[in-house]
């Protein structure tokens, strides 16, 4: 009952915020009446996203944009820019492929291969390195929610066999390492991850910057490797009690891991082909065939991958049961991604004047600083905010601010888009920090007190690397 009352208080606060903005915010200093309407809808929705949920509140946001005629082009423009946005179909289709990889045992097989190598026996840090590496590598191609569920399950089985209980040092270390790796994956790979796709869509809509999957992956692979090394160094300095690892039996793990099924082999092959058809044309753009494939975008290969898995049958059944897979897709993140994407249009539209207004308000405060210092400040603020609030909201907000402040500089907005996405993904400290955090904290796989010190060190290291390594790296790769 208390939870319900608290939610209704948030609903009332959001309503009051919207009314106050609509009545009190003047259409001046570059801001138009359309802009006032958009802000009066967007700010209360941001508040609800941060305090309640992101599913029906996202749908309500779309309805309010239509009712108030806040977006040029009317309802059709809103539907096309939200549920019809490429981000929605991209995330949805790749999530279907993820369901297939999970159901056919591909992900479990890869994970268990990493932790059943002979050299791991008797070496707890070798085990941690291989287990966390498998989490990062698999996570490049699997959405965060699925990865969290899969790896918590795998870790629980392995730790139980070692005799580790929840709250023990080694149990906490393994769970924290998979959480850190999961947060990396939301930003280092655009395949099946909403955050990179959202920021790529917003960057193109707001400032006309196009970032390819190949560019993001080239940057993400290097950046993930750097952070992974830092992560393992922090683990070694933390030096948790690893005595429970003496009970780990590599041969037993290897013997109990089932062989990959025929469906698993088919799903693996098709997924590899899909990724190849996405990345290779973006790297080698010469020639009519590769040029045509590149023009199709990143969704078409994935759709044909789903079609192929639905058509291919083994033992009379399709490799991918599409209706059943749709029931396993996490729809709230998909809807949220569409709603956030459509808000990029009014934020940059001349009809609303929001960009001009924000620029006029913020420029006297930090606008006179050099572009590098502006980026460092925004990265710091984004990392602080994302550890308490939504990482998606964080990246959208700070990219919009940065795009305005950096508009008249020579700073690459493509590089800034990637860097601010990185900063927004470094969310590990609190139970509300990321979309996967509740899976770890609600079930007591992690509690805040024992992990606070290594978490703070990790986030601080991420800030330094993001601000002073990520920026030049992104500029060199993406331009």
XYZ file of C-alpha atoms in Angstrom:
479
model
C 0.000 0.000 0.000
C 2.841 2.410 0.840
C 4.398 1.748 -2.567
C 1.119 2.591 -4.325
C 0.756 5.809 -2.317
C 4.322 6.805 -3.139
C 3.688 6.239 -6.848
C 0.538 8.357 -6.799
C 2.469 11.143 -5.092
C 4.948 11.021 -7.988
C 2.062 11.154 -10.485
C 0.660 14.227 -8.738
C 4.066 15.919 -8.656
C 4.520 15.246 -12.387
C 1.095 16.753 -13.133
C 1.909 19.861 -11.096
C 5.297 20.231 -12.829
C 3.621 20.052 -16.242
C 0.961 22.618 -15.351
C 3.494 25.028 -13.812
C 5.752 24.853 -16.885
C 2.817 25.317 -19.283
C 1.574 28.362 -17.371
C 4.751 29.989 -16.068
C 7.441 29.334 -18.708
C 7.460 32.281 -21.124
C 7.862 31.805 -24.859
C 10.903 34.055 -25.087
C 14.684 34.056 -25.505
C 14.294 31.842 -28.574
C 11.666 29.517 -27.098
C 8.337 29.273 -28.970
C 4.839 28.263 -27.821
C 5.452 24.838 -29.396
C 8.637 24.594 -27.339
C 6.784 25.389 -24.120
C 4.326 22.567 -24.866
C 7.127 20.086 -25.532
C 8.952 21.017 -22.309
C 5.678 20.848 -20.331
C 5.287 17.248 -21.548
C 8.914 16.152 -21.560
C 9.960 17.285 -18.067
C 7.076 15.546 -16.209
C 7.683 12.408 -18.282
C 11.407 12.524 -17.434
C 10.404 12.794 -13.780
C 8.098 9.758 -14.056
C 10.730 7.751 -15.937
C 13.176 8.427 -13.115
C 10.758 7.737 -10.256
C 8.133 5.213 -11.435
C 8.372 3.350 -14.768
C 9.201 3.697 -18.458
C 6.428 1.626 -20.078
C 2.929 3.137 -19.862
C 4.432 6.547 -19.094
C 6.227 6.384 -22.463
C 2.950 5.637 -24.239
C 1.322 8.511 -22.362
C 4.121 10.825 -23.509
C 3.369 9.968 -27.141
C -0.356 10.559 -26.591
C 0.287 13.962 -24.994
C 2.543 15.020 -27.874
C -0.365 14.263 -30.232
C -3.054 15.890 -28.072
C -1.136 19.122 -27.596
C 0.005 19.296 -31.257
C 3.535 19.824 -29.947
C 5.280 18.232 -32.940
C 5.168 19.411 -36.538
C 3.513 16.917 -38.872
C 0.842 15.798 -36.412
C 0.119 12.242 -35.216
C 1.663 10.486 -38.218
C 4.996 12.213 -37.633
C 4.932 11.144 -33.979
C 4.099 7.510 -34.759
C 6.708 7.405 -37.523
C 9.352 8.981 -35.292
C 8.669 6.692 -32.309
C 7.282 3.211 -32.933
C 8.328 3.508 -36.576
C 11.861 4.675 -35.731
C 14.704 2.411 -36.827
C 15.811 2.065 -33.181
C 12.606 0.204 -32.291
C 12.718 -2.339 -35.105
C 16.485 -2.780 -34.656
C 16.340 -3.540 -30.937
C 13.258 -5.743 -31.364
C 14.662 -7.936 -34.159
C 18.057 -8.425 -32.502
C 16.278 -9.351 -29.267
C 14.463 -12.098 -31.214
C 17.846 -13.422 -32.344
C 19.053 -13.259 -28.724
C 16.077 -15.351 -27.628
C 17.051 -17.991 -30.196
C 20.698 -18.026 -29.098
C 19.587 -18.446 -25.491
C 16.930 -21.103 -26.126
C 19.238 -23.233 -28.290
C 21.980 -23.231 -25.637
C 24.539 -21.293 -27.689
C 25.260 -18.675 -25.037
C 25.545 -21.223 -22.227
C 27.886 -23.367 -24.336
C 30.220 -20.448 -25.070
C 30.249 -19.343 -21.431
C 31.043 -22.823 -20.163
C 33.828 -23.238 -22.724
C 35.603 -20.221 -21.228
C 35.458 -21.577 -17.668
C 36.386 -25.186 -18.477
C 39.933 -24.598 -19.730
C 42.517 -26.747 -18.004
C 44.804 -23.842 -17.009
C 42.026 -22.393 -14.781
C 42.248 -25.212 -12.240
C 43.579 -23.903 -8.931
C 43.848 -20.341 -10.259
C 40.922 -18.192 -9.069
C 42.021 -15.076 -10.937
C 42.406 -17.041 -14.160
C 38.831 -18.268 -13.619
C 37.597 -14.722 -12.979
C 39.403 -13.395 -16.044
C 37.923 -16.053 -18.315
C 34.420 -15.856 -16.833
C 34.288 -12.060 -17.031
C 35.815 -12.114 -20.525
C 33.076 -14.484 -21.722
C 30.488 -12.096 -20.240
C 31.968 -9.166 -22.161
C 32.441 -11.032 -25.460
C 28.975 -12.624 -25.475
C 27.498 -9.340 -24.318
C 28.708 -7.600 -27.470
C 25.902 -9.461 -29.267
C 23.267 -9.963 -26.560
C 20.997 -7.387 -24.912
C 21.743 -6.435 -21.311
C 18.624 -7.885 -19.718
C 19.085 -11.306 -21.311
C 22.782 -11.295 -20.453
C 22.125 -10.454 -16.794
C 19.572 -13.243 -16.420
C 21.821 -15.769 -18.187
C 25.007 -14.917 -16.286
C 23.384 -14.667 -12.880
C 22.006 -18.155 -13.519
C 25.348 -19.561 -14.678
C 27.221 -17.912 -11.803
C 24.730 -19.245 -9.233
C 25.241 -22.836 -10.417
C 29.046 -22.588 -10.495
C 29.218 -20.865 -7.103
C 26.804 -23.313 -5.497
C 28.997 -26.195 -6.651
C 31.954 -24.466 -4.967
C 29.977 -24.135 -1.738
C 29.720 -20.329 -1.995
C 26.708 -18.699 -0.348
C 25.196 -15.295 -1.072
C 27.142 -12.598 0.717
C 30.422 -14.531 0.794
C 33.434 -12.649 -0.633
C 33.938 -14.820 -3.709
C 30.186 -14.869 -4.509
C 30.077 -11.067 -4.290
C 33.187 -10.697 -6.450
C 31.819 -12.868 -9.267
C 28.436 -11.133 -9.300
C 29.991 -7.651 -9.215
C 32.310 -8.532 -12.097
C 29.384 -9.619 -14.285
C 27.515 -6.403 -13.396
C 30.528 -4.293 -14.385
C 30.857 -6.194 -17.636
C 27.151 -5.841 -18.359
C 27.309 -2.071 -17.964
C 30.212 -1.985 -20.440
C 28.154 -3.842 -23.022
C 25.320 -1.348 -23.128
C 27.685 1.156 -24.722
C 30.508 -0.705 -26.438
C 28.361 -2.573 -28.956
C 25.312 -1.325 -30.876
C 24.164 -4.870 -31.706
C 20.966 -5.546 -29.708
C 21.735 -2.699 -27.279
C 19.280 0.178 -27.035
C 21.604 2.930 -25.746
C 23.971 3.148 -28.752
C 21.075 2.904 -31.212
C 19.164 5.656 -29.432
C 22.129 8.037 -29.378
C 22.971 7.251 -33.022
C 19.394 8.073 -33.999
C 19.350 11.271 -31.956
C 22.729 12.409 -33.310
C 21.507 11.967 -36.874
C 18.162 13.663 -36.195
C 19.540 16.605 -34.221
C 22.870 17.423 -35.832
C 22.999 15.294 -38.990
C 25.836 13.065 -37.751
C 25.825 9.466 -39.010
C 27.685 6.808 -37.014
C 27.925 3.280 -38.422
C 27.887 -0.023 -36.537
C 31.408 -0.740 -37.809
C 32.709 2.562 -36.381
C 31.018 1.998 -33.029
C 32.283 -1.591 -32.806
C 35.839 -0.556 -33.738
C 35.835 2.004 -30.941
C 33.903 -0.224 -28.520
C 36.232 -3.214 -28.862
C 39.300 -1.145 -27.981
C 37.552 0.759 -25.210
C 36.090 -2.438 -23.704
C 39.551 -4.043 -23.697
C 40.985 -1.053 -21.821
C 38.197 -1.018 -19.227
C 38.410 -4.810 -18.860
C 42.111 -4.587 -17.964
C 41.331 -1.822 -15.449
C 38.507 -3.940 -14.045
C 40.805 -6.912 -13.437
C 43.462 -4.688 -11.846
C 40.829 -3.337 -9.437
C 39.744 -6.896 -8.643
C 43.361 -7.831 -7.870
C 43.863 -4.781 -5.643
C 40.557 -5.498 -3.891
C 41.930 -9.024 -3.297
C 38.781 -10.773 -2.022
C 38.910 -14.132 -0.243
C 39.058 -16.763 -3.004
C 39.539 -19.831 -0.798
C 36.196 -21.294 -1.946
C 37.653 -21.761 -5.417
C 39.600 -24.780 -4.167
C 36.383 -26.759 -4.715
C 36.131 -25.868 -8.404
C 36.459 -28.964 -10.616
C 37.196 -28.133 -14.261
C 36.728 -31.723 -15.427
C 33.328 -31.948 -13.772
C 32.195 -28.686 -15.373
C 33.397 -29.879 -18.771
C 31.665 -33.254 -18.385
C 28.352 -31.707 -17.305
C 28.253 -29.174 -20.135
C 25.981 -30.548 -22.878
C 27.135 -30.613 -26.486
C 25.755 -27.930 -28.780
C 22.552 -29.148 -30.413
C 21.797 -29.060 -34.139
C 19.547 -26.042 -33.528
C 22.364 -24.337 -31.642
C 24.781 -24.866 -34.522
C 22.250 -23.498 -37.029
C 21.470 -20.466 -34.822
C 25.197 -19.747 -34.360
C 25.907 -19.929 -38.098
C 23.012 -17.647 -39.033
C 23.886 -15.106 -36.350
C 27.501 -14.965 -37.572
C 26.236 -14.428 -41.127
C 23.922 -11.626 -39.934
C 26.766 -9.812 -38.163
C 29.005 -10.241 -41.220
C 26.362 -8.758 -43.519
C 26.054 -5.785 -41.159
C 29.721 -5.009 -40.522
C 31.617 -6.024 -43.684
C 29.719 -3.710 -46.096
C 30.329 -0.804 -43.685
C 34.072 -1.463 -43.684
C 34.524 -2.260 -47.390
C 32.171 0.122 -49.154
C 33.640 -0.244 -52.644
C 31.769 -2.106 -55.361
C 28.135 -2.166 -56.365
C 27.204 -5.208 -54.259
C 28.767 -3.983 -50.990
C 27.425 -0.491 -51.640
C 23.919 -1.898 -52.041
C 24.209 -4.026 -48.899
C 25.465 -1.045 -46.951
C 22.467 1.009 -48.121
C 20.086 -1.563 -46.616
C 21.137 -0.668 -43.068
C 21.579 -2.930 -40.061
C 18.026 -4.212 -39.643
C 17.482 -6.049 -42.947
C 20.176 -8.744 -42.359
C 18.714 -9.394 -38.905
C 15.174 -9.684 -40.298
C 16.320 -12.212 -42.896
C 18.158 -14.033 -40.103
C 14.890 -14.328 -38.146
C 13.090 -15.482 -41.326
C 15.732 -18.137 -41.975
C 15.534 -19.442 -38.401
C 11.743 -19.593 -38.680
C 11.886 -21.483 -42.004
C 14.594 -24.014 -41.102
C 13.120 -26.979 -39.260
C 14.676 -29.770 -37.236
C 12.567 -32.670 -35.994
C 9.544 -30.970 -37.554
C 9.880 -27.765 -35.526
C 11.349 -24.363 -36.526
C 14.701 -23.415 -35.028
C 13.053 -20.168 -33.910
C 9.411 -20.235 -32.835
C 8.734 -16.580 -33.602
C 5.388 -16.189 -31.744
C 6.903 -17.762 -28.627
C 10.050 -15.614 -28.989
C 7.965 -12.432 -29.220
C 6.468 -13.272 -25.829
C 9.986 -13.310 -24.359
C 11.084 -9.942 -25.783
C 11.256 -7.292 -22.986
C 8.848 -4.725 -24.456
C 9.224 -1.830 -21.966
C 12.793 -1.011 -23.136
C 11.623 -1.175 -26.764
C 8.722 1.256 -26.161
C 10.973 3.506 -24.095
C 13.547 3.603 -26.896
C 10.891 4.689 -29.403
C 9.548 7.443 -27.177
C 12.996 8.835 -26.405
C 13.819 8.787 -30.130
C 10.807 10.864 -31.142
C 11.639 13.507 -28.512
C 14.855 14.230 -30.424
C 12.813 15.875 -33.178
C 11.204 18.705 -31.168
C 14.414 19.217 -29.180
C 16.237 20.238 -32.357
C 13.349 21.758 -34.297
C 13.349 25.472 -35.114
C 9.579 25.447 -34.564
C 10.051 24.772 -30.826
C 13.184 26.891 -30.332
C 14.289 24.579 -27.489
C 17.867 24.281 -28.758
C 18.235 28.041 -29.136
C 16.688 28.621 -25.719
C 18.947 26.073 -23.961
C 21.962 27.597 -25.690
C 21.025 31.091 -24.538
C 20.520 29.860 -20.968
C 23.646 27.667 -20.658
C 26.181 29.594 -22.713
C 26.809 32.266 -20.036
C 27.490 29.510 -17.470
C 29.940 27.166 -19.253
C 29.737 28.231 -22.869
C 32.925 30.316 -22.650
C 35.027 27.310 -21.659
C 37.061 25.398 -24.200
C 35.315 22.441 -25.873
C 37.511 19.861 -24.126
C 36.661 21.246 -20.694
C 32.960 21.346 -21.598
C 33.108 17.670 -22.559
C 34.966 16.701 -19.362
C 32.373 18.514 -17.218
C 29.459 16.932 -19.086
C 31.056 13.472 -18.800
C 31.504 13.936 -15.034
C 27.928 15.138 -14.572
C 26.580 12.307 -16.734
C 28.445 9.650 -14.695
C 27.162 11.159 -11.447
C 23.573 11.336 -12.724
C 23.459 7.885 -14.299
C 24.416 6.183 -11.040
C 21.167 7.384 -9.508
C 18.845 7.878 -12.476
C 18.087 6.404 -15.910
C 21.106 5.987 -18.199
C 18.941 6.497 -21.299
C 17.534 9.764 -19.999
C 21.048 10.801 -18.963
C 22.580 10.320 -22.413
C 19.705 12.076 -24.207
C 19.810 15.040 -21.838
C 23.574 15.557 -21.886
C 23.939 14.957 -25.615
C 21.315 17.648 -26.256
C 23.158 20.067 -23.952
C 26.555 19.239 -25.440
C 25.324 19.539 -29.030
C 24.227 23.093 -28.265
C 27.382 24.155 -26.423
C 29.731 22.560 -28.972
C 27.801 23.650 -32.068
C 30.146 26.522 -32.928
C 33.374 24.657 -32.129
C 35.474 22.260 -34.187
C 34.774 19.448 -31.750
C 33.439 16.263 -33.370
C 29.818 15.768 -32.351
C 30.075 12.135 -33.502
C 32.882 11.548 -31.010
C 30.928 13.414 -28.339
C 27.864 11.226 -28.950
C 29.927 8.084 -28.315
C 31.687 9.530 -25.269
C 28.497 10.738 -23.578
C 26.942 7.313 -24.219
C 29.946 5.728 -22.498
C 29.582 8.037 -19.519
C 25.861 7.280 -19.288
C 26.528 3.539 -19.223
C 28.899 3.611 -16.256
C 26.073 2.894 -13.815
C 26.957 0.348 -11.127
C 26.752 1.941 -7.677
C 23.050 1.949 -6.701
C 20.126 -0.480 -7.222
C 18.525 2.062 -9.579
C 21.673 2.822 -11.576
C 20.962 0.648 -14.627
C 18.223 -1.483 -16.133
C 19.945 -4.685 -14.942
C 20.814 -3.492 -11.412
C 17.542 -4.701 -9.822
C 18.336 -8.259 -10.944
C 21.473 -8.120 -8.800
C 20.301 -6.098 -5.803
C 16.666 -7.231 -5.419
C 17.657 -10.895 -5.077
C 20.573 -10.028 -2.747
C 23.199 -11.263 -5.183
C 24.809 -7.939 -4.305
C 24.386 -5.510 -1.430
C 25.728 -1.974 -1.483
C 27.979 -1.927 1.597
C 30.592 -4.598 0.709
C 30.943 -3.395 -2.898
C 30.875 0.368 -2.281
C 34.661 0.865 -2.186
C 35.560 -1.155 -5.332
C 32.531 0.325 -7.097
C 33.631 3.885 -6.397
C 37.175 3.076 -7.565
C 35.792 1.495 -10.743
C 33.528 4.461 -11.547
C 36.345 6.940 -10.836
C 38.666 5.002 -13.155
C 35.920 4.931 -15.798
C 35.605 8.719 -15.606
C 39.334 9.250 -16.121
C 39.505 6.810 -19.035
C 36.288 8.090 -20.610
C 37.302 11.754 -20.423
C 40.975 11.480 -21.298
C 41.258 8.253 -23.354
C 37.768 7.764 -24.767
C 37.592 11.256 -26.267
C 40.772 11.078 -28.416
C 40.052 7.427 -29.249
C 36.542 8.231 -30.472
C 37.843 11.212 -32.436
C 40.519 9.087 -34.119
C 38.148 6.252 -35.073
C 34.850 8.041 -35.724
C 36.072 11.556 -36.526
